[in-house]
Amino acid sequence: MSQSNETIGIIGAGWVGLVTAACFAELGHRVIVLDVVPERIEQLKAGNVPIYEPGLTELLERNKERMSYTLEIKDVTDEADFYFICVGTPPTYSGDADLSAVWAVIDSLPPLERRAVVVMKSTVPAGTGEKVRAALQARGLDHLGYASNPEFLAEGRAIEDFVHPDRIVVGSFEPSDSERVGALYAGIDAPIVYCDVASAEMIKLASNAFLATRISFINEIANVCELTGADVEQVAKGMGLDRRVGPHFLHAGIGYGGSCFPKDVTALKQLAGNSGYHFQLLSSVIEVNELQKRRVIGKLEKHLGSLAGKTVAILGLTFKPDTNDMREAASIVLGSRLLAEGAEVRAWDPLAGRDSYLRGANICDSVLDAVTGADAAIIVTEWKELRELASEQVRGAMRHPLIIDGRNLLDPDQVRAAGFAYDCIGRPGHCNHTPGKATSSEPPAE
Ligand code: NAD
Ligand code: UGA
């Protein structure tokens, strides 16, 4: 429990808003959650959580006495001393961050007596805090405090990340505002980085861009491994043991997706460009990632020849496991490319639902259904259900038992011993190479 319990307004009931709300309530604070989508607020009031995040439903339920939900900003401003802005900041067509939801929140603040602190949790370009301060001044709200408190949680492990963060970052114009925000986290054992607002904003963007850079780097190493006979898994392990390098975010695959890396890398590149600097490295990070998603098509063609008329199973649709989030998922690019090549696409995912992300694909209820009659199965998301993919039942169901492992999830020896042809990312010694031949053993009769 925190030493002094406060009343906190959470504006935006998405991943960040709901996790922040539940975790602050768990720390003992009173939390008022605001959203503009009536159905979302109704659902939350009824005890239903509109997103999938492990442990979140239980945490909200456990703390429901300290939580309330509303569509009215006045319910927040009448009661709360902190207004955490947790609204989306998606990319615009130009790649700049779309801050319209942030401005809508600022514009919606009514005249206030209370000296509350506006806290920016949404990821915003460096310089946004200054603009918000000017806008508050222009509205006669210059007595409000302002802090940048970016969020570093990863989906699927968001509560763990909030409760055991590597660090908490708080930037403000007035030291007393930072102290008030920092104090909300009493009970969480993590260093707090106090800094100016622009630096806090930049810490967030730079962290995401750096992690994305590591992924594109290891993906390029994987591509070179495929040409030189090295094994990227061994290379990453050997690199990661160097403490200056570290083992994290060196897992080669079919590229990063999600609601944050793609948009934040582009937003930082655009921010640099708008400020007069060409951030060349980030252009490459983005390009490598785009090409990586498409490389799987080449692998399929190597085994199957033309993809027209072939049936391909996409296994896993979400941008990573343990989330139902489809934003910028590699499956969308891959599926669209396959459909454009004239392939029939069958897809399975345990959480993604049947929305029209892959219009034209046949969304199946089970892995077995998805692979039935398929010429190839591609592991796009490393769901644990796929660890046993190389079974006799799956081999019997496929027209050609070929697995393309986009996440290096499976044990190549076991897969090939089970009678499948196998291809993966950056491990050429483990892959079948024969062009146009689907299996190392004969495919089952059609
Ligand atoms: P989200 O899209 O899941 O949720 C945003 C919520 O804000 C929605 O429920 C929306 O209805 C609501 N909203 C929009 N306009 C509003 C308004 N004017 N008033 C009140 N509510 C409003 O977004 P998210 O994934 O939670 O991300 C929020 C921010 O946090 C983004 O800037 C994102 O980059 C950043 N972030 C996200 C993650 C993540 O893993 N999802 C992690 C760290 C940081
Ligand atoms: C990421 C960051 O990890 C969080 O710290 C940050 O708060 C968040 O973005 C954000 O700003 O929203 P998230 O997008 O939920 O979190 O997921 P990650 O686990 O980071 O994975 C992102 C993508 O990178 C996934 O598509 C994943 O498959 C891919 N990835 C990750 C790799 O391809 N290789 C790796 O080694 C690690």
Short mmCIF file of C-alpha atoms and ligand atoms in Angstrom, two decimals, residues 11-16 34-37 40 86-89 101 104-105 122-123 151 153 155 204 259-260 263 327, ligand 1:
data_model
loop_
_atom_site.label_atom_id
_atom_site.label_comp_id
_atom_site.label_asym_id
_atom_site.label_seq_id
_atom_site.Cartn_x
_atom_site.Cartn_y
_atom_site.Cartn_z
CA ILE A 11 -8.35 9.10 -19.27
CA GLY A 12 -8.50 6.38 -21.93
CA ALA A 13 -9.52 2.84 -21.03
CA GLY A 14 -7.25 0.89 -23.38
CA TRP A 15 -4.25 -1.32 -22.60
CA VAL A 16 -2.27 1.34 -20.81
CA LEU A 34 -12.90 7.85 -18.28
CA ASP A 35 -13.42 6.87 -21.91
CA VAL A 36 -15.34 8.33 -24.82
CA VAL A 37 -16.73 5.01 -26.02
CA ARG A 40 -16.51 0.35 -23.32
CA CYS A 86 -3.68 7.28 -21.65
CA VAL A 87 -5.34 7.82 -25.03
CA GLY A 88 -4.03 6.38 -28.29
CA THR A 89 -1.44 8.25 -30.37
CA ALA A 101 -7.05 12.43 -28.90
CA ALA A 104 -9.35 16.47 -27.32
CA VAL A 105 -8.63 15.66 -23.66
CA SER A 122 0.55 8.27 -23.83
CA THR A 123 3.66 8.11 -26.01
CA GLU A 151 4.76 3.76 -19.92
CA LEU A 153 4.74 -2.11 -20.29
CA GLU A 155 1.36 -6.48 -23.78
CA LYS A 204 10.29 6.58 -24.22
CA SER A 259 0.77 -0.96 -31.74
CA CYS A 260 4.03 0.62 -30.64
CA LYS A 263 4.52 3.69 -34.97
CA ARG A 327 -2.23 -3.88 -34.72
P1 NAD B 1 -5.77 1.95 -26.90
O1 NAD B 1 -6.12 2.34 -28.27
O2 NAD B 1 -5.86 0.53 -26.47
O3 NAD B 1 -6.67 2.78 -25.87
C1 NAD B 1 -6.91 4.16 -25.97
C2 NAD B 1 -8.25 4.46 -25.31
O4 NAD B 1 -8.44 5.88 -25.26
C3 NAD B 1 -9.46 3.89 -26.06
O5 NAD B 1 -10.29 3.16 -25.18
C4 NAD B 1 -10.18 5.15 -26.58
O6 NAD B 1 -11.57 4.99 -26.70
C5 NAD B 1 -9.81 6.15 -25.51
N1 NAD B 1 -9.95 7.56 -25.91
C6 NAD B 1 -9.71 8.13 -27.11
N2 NAD B 1 -9.95 9.45 -27.06
C7 NAD B 1 -10.34 9.72 -25.79
C8 NAD B 1 -10.71 10.92 -25.11
N3 NAD B 1 -10.71 12.10 -25.72
N4 NAD B 1 -11.05 10.83 -23.81
C9 NAD B 1 -11.05 9.63 -23.17
N5 NAD B 1 -10.69 8.48 -23.77
C10 NAD B 1 -10.35 8.52 -25.06
O7 NAD B 1 -4.31 2.52 -26.65
P2 NAD B 1 -3.13 1.89 -25.75
O8 NAD B 1 -2.55 0.71 -26.43
O9 NAD B 1 -3.59 1.78 -24.35
O10 NAD B 1 -2.05 3.07 -25.87
C11 NAD B 1 -2.26 4.32 -25.26
C12 NAD B 1 -0.97 5.10 -25.33
O11 NAD B 1 0.05 4.43 -24.58
C13 NAD B 1 -0.38 5.26 -26.74
O12 NAD B 1 0.25 6.50 -26.83
C14 NAD B 1 0.64 4.14 -26.81
O13 NAD B 1 1.68 4.43 -27.71
C15 NAD B 1 1.17 4.12 -25.40
N6 NAD B 1 1.71 2.82 -24.96
C16 NAD B 1 1.05 1.68 -25.28
C17 NAD B 1 1.55 0.45 -24.83
C18 NAD B 1 0.89 -0.85 -25.20
O14 NAD B 1 1.51 -1.89 -24.99
N7 NAD B 1 -0.30 -0.88 -25.73
C19 NAD B 1 2.68 0.42 -24.02
C20 NAD B 1 3.31 1.63 -23.68
C21 NAD B 1 2.80 2.84 -24.16
#
